[in-house]
Amino acid sequence: MRNLLLLLFVTSIFQLNAQTWKYDSGGSDFDGKYKSSYVQGKGSEFPYQKPILAINKFDNANDINFYISNSGYFSEGTGVSIFWVFNNEPDVIYSTYDFSYSSDGNTLFIKEINNPKSEDKLSAYEFINKLKSASKVSVRVSNDYGKNDMSFSLSGSTKAIDFVLPNLDDLISEAIESKNDQNNIKKEKQIKVDGLLEDIKSKKLSESSFNTLKRQIEDDFGIGLLGGEGTNKSYKSIKVAPKKYEEQMFLTYGYVSLYYVLEDGSEESIYGTFQVDMDSPIFEEIKQKEKEEAEREKKKAEEKEKLAKKEKEKVVLMLKKYSYEPLQKFILEKITSNYQTKNRLSEIKEVKINIGGYKYKKFWDCIIEVQLSNDPLLNIKTYVYDLEISKKILKSMGGKNMVSF
């Protein structure tokens, strides 16, 4: 309904002839009351030779509508731009790229204006205030298909604007304060971005990769071309690493992956394709890391071997009770190769054997009984006929046929 009222209002003032600002008010039970000020201008492009520059505000809305209507037909993706020149600033061209379109493409709603005198943008309120101090404003609206040069008289604009926005000075102050707050936030974010980029320079990203990274970080922080609020996360650095599973691409072409490193040590991937120059210290760092990793693995292996030797020596001591040396070696080999016991030598509490199956003047069968900590007794069944254990040898060890000892 509010848009319908706006379109009806625009239609009703197409018949204006005099180039002087007008103002009126109206409204409905649904959308509330509104106030409007407007002027009809002159355009160069047929049939859009009677453009309207207008400001209106609904009482129950915080924002205003500041727009140009009947200057042409416009839509997204057609390269629309708006340029302004005031007669009291003849060499200054203001530009507008922040606007929206009405559903019929006939109206452009102005949001912000680029200030050619500084990097700051002008709010709609600040720009509207300029309409009060000049006597004429020239406007060019263009897109990929042409342009319409227009002029609007500013005669009577002060009274008309004050009718709609009696508190314009307060609105300007609020807009400037908000803009300053946003600029301070932007400066803080820019400092963080600059710090991250300065830190990454030592890694020698290629020039194109560095520029890609710069754009990506600025977008992530909300200070790039994409705008937006950006992240509030606390990134402390950027990690550079060879692309996973593509080692040859790194070694040959320097392709790498980049990650944000947060204060808690967690990482977030940075979108994009990145390369480092072939003299990047990353190559030497990777070699050093590989060397350190190899040394760590070697040390771990040595410690593991040392521990295994110590555990094996403990088992050897347990087997000293068997005075027949070939049997000692045989039992040790079976325990250290059996899948149930080879990795649990430190848990062995006791070892016994049960020899039987006597025939052809020697024993054939043997059960090695291994008691592990907190586990049932493990039995390793094997054969000892190659050891030539006779009754005499078994007796000399203190053993008996089919009796564990």
Short mmCIF file of C-alpha atoms in Angstrom, two decimals:
data_model
loop_
_atom_site.label_atom_id
_atom_site.label_comp_id
_atom_site.label_asym_id
_atom_site.label_seq_id
_atom_site.Cartn_x
_atom_site.Cartn_y
_atom_site.Cartn_z
CA MET A 1 0.00 0.00 0.00
CA ARG A 2 2.83 2.41 0.86
CA ASN A 3 4.43 1.85 -2.56
CA LEU A 4 1.03 2.30 -4.20
CA LEU A 5 0.58 5.64 -2.45
CA LEU A 6 4.04 6.66 -3.63
CA LEU A 7 3.28 5.77 -7.26
CA LEU A 8 -0.08 7.56 -7.12
CA PHE A 9 1.71 10.61 -5.74
CA VAL A 10 4.30 10.55 -8.53
CA THR A 11 1.57 10.19 -11.16
CA SER A 12 -0.38 13.10 -9.71
CA ILE A 13 2.53 15.54 -10.03
CA PHE A 14 3.46 14.73 -13.62
CA GLN A 15 1.22 17.64 -14.66
CA LEU A 16 3.35 20.22 -12.83
CA ASN A 17 4.68 22.90 -15.12
CA ALA A 18 6.51 25.44 -12.98
CA GLN A 19 9.99 24.47 -11.86
CA THR A 20 9.48 25.27 -8.19
CA TRP A 21 9.35 22.93 -5.23
CA LYS A 22 5.96 21.88 -3.88
CA TYR A 23 4.99 20.04 -0.74
CA ASP A 24 1.89 18.36 0.65
CA SER A 25 0.79 15.61 3.04
CA GLY A 26 -1.57 12.66 3.05
CA GLY A 27 -1.84 9.09 4.25
CA SER A 28 -4.11 6.18 5.07
CA ASP A 29 -5.39 4.27 8.10
CA PHE A 30 -3.06 1.40 7.18
CA ASP A 31 0.23 3.15 6.40
CA GLY A 32 -0.14 6.28 8.47
CA LYS A 33 0.44 9.87 7.47
CA TYR A 34 3.18 11.07 5.17
CA LYS A 35 4.72 14.33 4.01
CA SER A 36 6.23 14.93 0.59
CA SER A 37 8.25 17.60 -1.18
CA TYR A 38 9.03 17.48 -4.88
CA VAL A 39 9.93 19.32 -8.04
CA GLN A 40 9.51 18.55 -11.71
CA GLY A 41 12.63 18.96 -13.81
CA LYS A 42 13.59 18.91 -17.47
CA GLY A 43 15.06 15.85 -19.17
CA SER A 44 16.91 15.39 -22.45
CA GLU A 45 15.75 11.87 -23.29
CA PHE A 46 12.32 11.35 -24.87
CA PRO A 47 9.85 10.33 -23.50
CA TYR A 48 11.43 10.99 -20.08
CA GLN A 49 11.52 14.79 -20.33
CA LYS A 50 9.54 15.51 -17.14
CA PRO A 51 11.52 13.80 -14.36
CA ILE A 52 10.58 14.21 -10.68
CA LEU A 53 13.00 14.72 -7.77
CA ALA A 54 11.19 14.06 -4.51
CA ILE A 55 11.52 13.43 -0.77
CA ASN A 56 8.83 11.89 1.39
CA LYS A 57 8.54 10.41 4.86
CA PHE A 58 5.89 8.38 6.64
CA ASP A 59 5.30 9.34 10.27
CA ASN A 60 5.56 5.72 11.43
CA ALA A 61 8.83 5.04 9.56
CA ASN A 62 12.38 5.94 10.54
CA ASP A 63 13.74 6.20 7.01
CA ILE A 64 12.90 8.57 4.20
CA ASN A 65 12.32 8.07 0.48
CA PHE A 66 14.65 10.22 -1.62
CA TYR A 67 14.20 9.41 -5.28
CA ILE A 68 14.22 10.36 -8.93
CA SER A 69 11.22 9.21 -10.98
CA ASN A 70 10.24 9.29 -14.66
CA SER A 71 13.87 9.65 -15.78
CA GLY A 72 13.94 6.33 -17.67
CA TYR A 73 13.44 2.60 -17.28
CA PHE A 74 16.08 0.90 -15.16
CA SER A 75 16.81 -2.60 -13.88
CA GLU A 76 19.52 -4.58 -12.10
CA GLY A 77 22.63 -5.51 -14.06
CA THR A 78 22.41 -2.71 -16.66
CA GLY A 79 25.23 -0.51 -15.31
CA VAL A 80 23.05 2.22 -13.83
CA SER A 81 24.84 5.24 -12.35
CA ILE A 82 23.74 8.69 -11.20
CA PHE A 83 25.83 11.89 -11.29
CA TRP A 84 25.02 15.26 -9.72
CA VAL A 85 26.38 18.79 -10.16
CA PHE A 86 25.20 21.82 -8.14
CA ASN A 87 25.45 25.25 -9.73
CA ASN A 88 27.25 26.59 -6.61
CA GLU A 89 29.86 23.77 -6.99
CA PRO A 90 30.36 23.75 -10.77
CA ASP A 91 33.54 21.67 -10.82
CA VAL A 92 32.39 19.03 -8.31
CA ILE A 93 30.64 15.89 -9.55
CA TYR A 94 28.86 13.76 -6.98
CA SER A 95 28.09 10.15 -7.91
CA THR A 96 25.60 7.58 -6.67
CA TYR A 97 25.94 3.82 -6.92
CA ASP A 98 23.99 2.90 -3.79
CA PHE A 99 20.31 2.92 -4.75
CA SER A 100 17.35 0.62 -5.30
CA TYR A 101 14.70 0.28 -7.97
CA SER A 102 10.92 0.46 -7.87
CA SER A 103 9.10 -2.63 -9.09
CA ASP A 104 8.15 -0.91 -12.37
CA GLY A 105 11.75 0.26 -13.01
CA ASN A 106 10.63 3.88 -13.23
CA THR A 107 11.98 5.14 -9.88
CA LEU A 108 15.48 5.18 -8.37
CA PHE A 109 15.66 5.42 -4.57
CA ILE A 110 18.86 7.13 -3.44
CA LYS A 111 20.67 5.72 -0.38
CA GLU A 112 24.19 7.18 -0.24
CA ILE A 113 26.26 9.55 -2.37
CA ASN A 114 29.99 9.40 -3.03
CA ASN A 115 31.79 12.52 -1.87
CA PRO A 116 34.44 13.59 -4.42
CA LYS A 117 36.09 15.73 -1.75
CA SER A 118 36.88 12.83 0.58
CA GLU A 119 36.72 9.07 0.93
CA ASP A 120 33.64 9.37 3.13
CA LYS A 121 30.20 8.92 1.64
CA LEU A 122 27.41 11.41 2.18
CA SER A 123 24.21 10.20 3.77
CA ALA A 124 20.95 11.04 2.03
CA TYR A 125 20.31 13.62 4.78
CA GLU A 126 23.63 15.40 4.18
CA PHE A 127 23.04 15.44 0.46
CA ILE A 128 19.46 16.70 0.77
CA ASN A 129 20.82 19.58 2.84
CA LYS A 130 22.84 20.64 -0.20
CA LEU A 131 19.57 21.07 -2.12
CA LYS A 132 18.81 23.97 0.21
CA SER A 133 21.96 25.97 -0.56
CA ALA A 134 22.08 25.90 -4.38
CA SER A 135 19.61 27.20 -6.95
CA LYS A 136 19.91 24.36 -9.45
CA VAL A 137 21.13 20.75 -9.59
CA SER A 138 21.96 18.94 -12.80
CA VAL A 139 21.57 15.15 -12.83
CA ARG A 140 22.72 12.53 -15.32
CA VAL A 141 21.22 9.06 -15.07
CA SER A 142 22.87 6.54 -17.38
CA ASN A 143 23.04 2.83 -18.04
CA ASP A 144 24.45 0.53 -20.71
CA TYR A 145 21.85 1.74 -23.20
CA GLY A 146 22.03 5.51 -22.89
CA LYS A 147 21.68 8.52 -20.61
CA ASN A 148 19.22 11.22 -19.60
CA ASP A 149 20.63 14.65 -18.65
CA MET A 150 18.22 16.51 -16.38
CA SER A 151 18.07 19.76 -14.47
CA PHE A 152 16.01 20.58 -11.40
CA SER A 153 15.32 24.02 -10.02
CA LEU A 154 15.94 24.33 -6.28
CA SER A 155 13.68 27.36 -5.94
CA GLY A 156 11.56 26.87 -2.82
CA SER A 157 13.48 23.75 -1.85
CA THR A 158 14.35 24.98 1.65
CA LYS A 159 10.75 25.47 2.71
CA ALA A 160 9.61 22.24 1.04
CA ILE A 161 12.38 20.17 2.61
CA ASP A 162 11.84 21.70 6.06
CA PHE A 163 8.17 20.76 5.75
CA VAL A 164 9.08 17.09 5.36
CA LEU A 165 12.20 17.10 7.55
CA PRO A 166 11.90 19.83 10.20
CA ASN A 167 14.61 18.08 12.23
CA LEU A 168 17.06 17.71 9.34
CA ASP A 169 20.00 19.09 11.36
CA ASP A 170 19.46 16.42 14.03
CA LEU A 171 19.17 13.72 11.38
CA ILE A 172 22.43 14.91 9.81
CA SER A 173 24.18 14.83 13.20
CA GLU A 174 22.94 11.31 13.84
CA ALA A 175 24.03 10.20 10.36
CA ILE A 176 27.50 11.72 10.84
CA GLU A 177 27.86 10.12 14.28
CA SER A 178 26.82 6.76 12.88
CA LYS A 179 29.22 7.21 9.99
CA ASN A 180 32.06 8.08 12.37
CA ASP A 181 31.33 4.98 14.43
CA GLN A 182 31.39 2.89 11.28
CA ASN A 183 34.62 4.54 10.15
CA ASN A 184 36.25 3.80 13.51
CA ILE A 185 35.19 0.18 13.24
CA LYS A 186 36.47 0.09 9.67
CA LYS A 187 39.81 1.58 10.76
CA GLU A 188 40.17 -1.06 13.48
CA LYS A 189 39.41 -3.78 10.97
CA GLN A 190 41.83 -2.24 8.47
CA ILE A 191 44.59 -2.34 11.10
CA LYS A 192 43.91 -6.06 11.62
CA VAL A 193 43.85 -6.70 7.88
CA ASP A 194 47.11 -4.78 7.37
CA GLY A 195 48.72 -6.74 10.20
CA LEU A 196 47.73 -10.08 8.69
CA LEU A 197 48.95 -9.01 5.25
CA GLU A 198 52.24 -7.68 6.62
CA ASP A 199 52.81 -10.97 8.45
CA ILE A 200 52.20 -13.01 5.30
CA LYS A 201 54.63 -10.99 3.15
CA SER A 202 57.58 -12.98 4.45
CA LYS A 203 56.08 -16.13 2.90
CA LYS A 204 56.52 -14.58 -0.59
CA LEU A 205 53.13 -15.19 -2.14
CA SER A 206 53.07 -14.44 -5.85
CA GLU A 207 51.87 -10.93 -6.68
CA SER A 208 48.52 -12.13 -8.05
CA SER A 209 47.99 -14.43 -5.06
CA PHE A 210 48.77 -11.63 -2.62
CA ASN A 211 46.24 -9.34 -4.33
CA THR A 212 43.65 -12.13 -4.30
CA LEU A 213 44.31 -12.71 -0.60
CA LYS A 214 44.06 -8.97 0.13
CA ARG A 215 40.64 -8.78 -1.53
CA GLN A 216 39.45 -11.92 0.21
CA ILE A 217 40.52 -10.77 3.68
CA GLU A 218 38.97 -7.34 3.16
CA ASP A 219 35.71 -8.99 2.10
CA ASP A 220 35.85 -11.35 5.08
CA PHE A 221 36.30 -8.36 7.40
CA GLY A 222 33.52 -6.40 5.70
CA ILE A 223 35.72 -3.59 4.36
CA GLY A 224 35.97 -4.79 0.76
CA LEU A 225 33.82 -4.18 -2.28
CA LEU A 226 31.21 -6.67 -1.09
CA GLY A 227 30.57 -4.64 2.08
CA GLY A 228 28.62 -6.25 4.89
CA GLU A 229 29.43 -6.44 8.58
CA GLY A 230 32.26 -8.93 8.18
CA THR A 231 33.66 -11.28 10.77
CA ASN A 232 34.04 -10.56 14.47
CA LYS A 233 36.41 -13.49 14.99
CA SER A 234 39.86 -12.90 16.40
CA TYR A 235 42.38 -14.04 13.79
CA LYS A 236 45.96 -13.88 15.01
CA SER A 237 47.81 -15.04 11.89
CA ILE A 238 47.62 -16.76 8.52
CA LYS A 239 49.05 -20.22 7.99
CA VAL A 240 50.60 -21.21 4.65
CA ALA A 241 50.79 -24.92 3.86
CA PRO A 242 51.28 -27.08 0.74
CA LYS A 243 47.97 -28.17 -0.74
CA LYS A 244 46.88 -31.43 0.85
CA TYR A 245 47.38 -34.52 -1.29
CA GLU A 246 49.03 -32.39 -4.00
CA GLU A 247 52.68 -32.37 -2.90
CA GLN A 248 53.98 -32.40 -6.47
CA MET A 249 51.89 -29.33 -7.36
CA PHE A 250 53.52 -27.54 -4.46
CA LEU A 251 57.05 -28.62 -5.31
CA THR A 252 56.66 -27.84 -9.03
CA TYR A 253 54.43 -24.76 -9.07
CA GLY A 254 54.26 -23.54 -5.47
CA TYR A 255 50.53 -24.11 -4.98
CA VAL A 256 49.57 -23.67 -1.33
CA SER A 257 46.52 -23.51 0.91
CA LEU A 258 45.95 -20.62 3.31
CA TYR A 259 44.25 -20.75 6.70
CA TYR A 260 43.21 -18.20 9.28
CA VAL A 261 44.63 -19.14 12.69
CA LEU A 262 42.38 -18.11 15.59
CA GLU A 263 43.47 -17.28 19.14
CA ASP A 264 42.44 -20.75 20.34
CA GLY A 265 44.69 -22.37 17.73
CA SER A 266 41.86 -23.57 15.49
CA GLU A 267 42.08 -22.97 11.74
CA GLU A 268 39.69 -21.81 9.03
CA SER A 269 40.38 -22.28 5.34
CA ILE A 270 40.67 -19.13 3.20
CA TYR A 271 38.87 -19.47 -0.12
CA GLY A 272 40.96 -19.01 -3.27
CA THR A 273 43.82 -20.38 -5.36
CA PHE A 274 47.24 -19.32 -4.11
CA GLN A 275 50.88 -19.78 -5.09
CA VAL A 276 54.19 -18.84 -3.53
CA ASP A 277 57.28 -17.80 -5.46
CA MET A 278 59.81 -20.56 -5.93
CA ASP A 279 62.25 -18.79 -3.59
CA SER A 280 59.67 -18.73 -0.79
CA PRO A 281 60.99 -19.74 2.63
CA ILE A 282 58.04 -22.16 2.78
CA PHE A 283 60.09 -24.71 0.84
CA GLU A 284 62.91 -24.57 3.40
CA GLU A 285 60.41 -24.60 6.27
CA ILE A 286 58.79 -27.75 4.86
CA LYS A 287 62.18 -29.42 4.55
CA GLN A 288 63.01 -28.46 8.12
CA LYS A 289 59.67 -29.77 9.37
CA GLU A 290 60.18 -33.03 7.49
CA LYS A 291 63.66 -33.33 8.98
CA GLU A 292 62.34 -32.64 12.48
CA GLU A 293 59.49 -35.10 11.95
CA ALA A 294 61.96 -37.76 10.76
CA GLU A 295 64.11 -37.13 13.84
CA ARG A 296 61.05 -37.41 16.09
CA GLU A 297 60.01 -40.66 14.42
CA LYS A 298 63.56 -41.99 14.76
CA LYS A 299 63.64 -41.07 18.44
CA LYS A 300 60.25 -42.67 19.00
CA ALA A 301 61.44 -45.83 17.24
CA GLU A 302 64.61 -45.89 19.36
CA GLU A 303 62.62 -45.41 22.55
CA LYS A 304 60.18 -48.10 21.47
CA GLU A 305 63.05 -50.45 20.66
CA LYS A 306 64.69 -49.67 23.99
CA LEU A 307 61.46 -50.33 25.85
CA ALA A 308 60.88 -53.55 23.90
CA LYS A 309 64.40 -54.69 24.74
CA LYS A 310 63.81 -53.96 28.42
CA GLU A 311 60.51 -55.85 28.40
CA LYS A 312 62.13 -58.74 26.56
CA GLU A 313 64.93 -58.88 29.14
CA LYS A 314 62.29 -59.19 31.85
CA VAL A 315 60.83 -62.23 30.11
CA VAL A 316 64.30 -63.69 29.64
CA LEU A 317 64.83 -63.49 33.40
CA MET A 318 61.54 -65.35 33.94
CA LEU A 319 62.77 -68.14 31.66
CA LYS A 320 66.08 -68.62 33.50
CA LYS A 321 64.35 -71.25 35.66
CA TYR A 322 64.49 -73.58 32.65
CA SER A 323 68.10 -74.70 32.66
CA TYR A 324 67.92 -76.11 29.15
CA GLU A 325 69.06 -73.16 27.03
CA PRO A 326 67.49 -74.29 23.70
CA LEU A 327 64.13 -74.40 25.50
CA GLN A 328 64.59 -70.87 26.89
CA LYS A 329 65.23 -69.48 23.41
CA PHE A 330 62.32 -71.46 22.01
CA ILE A 331 59.81 -70.16 24.59
CA LEU A 332 61.05 -66.56 24.18
CA GLU A 333 60.65 -66.74 20.41
CA LYS A 334 57.10 -68.08 20.71
CA ILE A 335 56.03 -65.41 23.23
CA THR A 336 57.57 -62.52 21.29
CA SER A 337 55.98 -63.62 17.99
CA ASN A 338 52.51 -64.66 19.19
CA TYR A 339 49.83 -62.08 18.31
CA GLN A 340 48.32 -62.31 21.81
CA THR A 341 51.51 -61.57 23.69
CA LYS A 342 54.14 -59.89 21.47
CA ASN A 343 52.90 -56.37 22.21
CA ARG A 344 52.14 -57.04 25.87
CA LEU A 345 55.46 -58.18 27.24
CA SER A 346 55.31 -55.61 30.03
CA GLU A 347 52.07 -57.19 31.27
CA ILE A 348 53.49 -60.71 31.65
CA LYS A 349 53.46 -61.75 35.30
CA GLU A 350 54.41 -65.42 35.00
CA VAL A 351 55.33 -68.05 32.42
CA LYS A 352 54.90 -71.84 32.79
CA ILE A 353 55.17 -74.75 30.40
CA ASN A 354 53.46 -78.14 30.19
CA ILE A 355 55.44 -80.76 28.24
CA GLY A 356 53.97 -84.09 27.09
CA GLY A 357 53.48 -86.45 24.17
CA TYR A 358 56.53 -88.63 24.85
CA LYS A 359 57.49 -91.02 22.04
CA TYR A 360 60.60 -92.07 20.21
CA LYS A 361 62.62 -91.14 23.30
CA LYS A 362 61.68 -87.45 23.28
CA PHE A 363 58.80 -85.12 24.07
CA TRP A 364 56.72 -83.72 21.19
CA ASP A 365 54.04 -81.45 22.66
CA CYS A 366 54.25 -78.27 24.70
CA ILE A 367 51.79 -75.73 26.09
CA ILE A 368 53.25 -72.36 27.05
CA GLU A 369 51.08 -70.80 29.76
CA VAL A 370 51.36 -67.00 29.96
CA GLN A 371 49.68 -65.06 32.76
CA LEU A 372 49.00 -61.41 31.86
CA SER A 373 47.91 -58.68 34.25
CA ASN A 374 44.14 -58.53 34.64
CA ASP A 375 43.62 -61.22 31.98
CA PRO A 376 42.83 -64.96 31.99
CA LEU A 377 45.65 -67.42 31.41
CA LEU A 378 46.81 -67.54 27.77
CA ASN A 379 47.86 -70.90 26.32
CA ILE A 380 50.20 -71.14 23.36
CA LYS A 381 50.16 -74.67 21.95
CA THR A 382 53.29 -75.73 20.08
CA TYR A 383 55.68 -78.60 19.36
CA VAL A 384 59.15 -79.19 20.83
CA TYR A 385 60.29 -82.36 19.08
CA ASP A 386 63.17 -80.47 17.41
CA LEU A 387 64.58 -79.63 20.87
CA GLU A 388 65.23 -83.33 21.61
CA ILE A 389 63.96 -83.01 25.18
CA SER A 390 64.40 -86.38 26.86
CA LYS A 391 63.00 -87.51 30.21
CA LYS A 392 66.41 -86.88 31.69
CA ILE A 393 66.52 -83.28 30.43
CA LEU A 394 62.95 -82.64 31.62
CA LYS A 395 63.82 -84.05 35.06
CA SER A 396 67.00 -81.93 35.25
CA MET A 397 64.83 -78.82 34.85
CA GLY A 398 62.55 -79.97 37.64
CA GLY A 399 59.68 -80.84 35.33
CA LYS A 400 57.37 -83.80 34.94
CA ASN A 401 55.40 -85.25 32.07
CA MET A 402 52.10 -83.34 31.57
CA VAL A 403 52.63 -81.18 34.65
CA SER A 404 52.90 -77.40 34.45
CA PHE A 405 56.01 -75.91 35.98
#
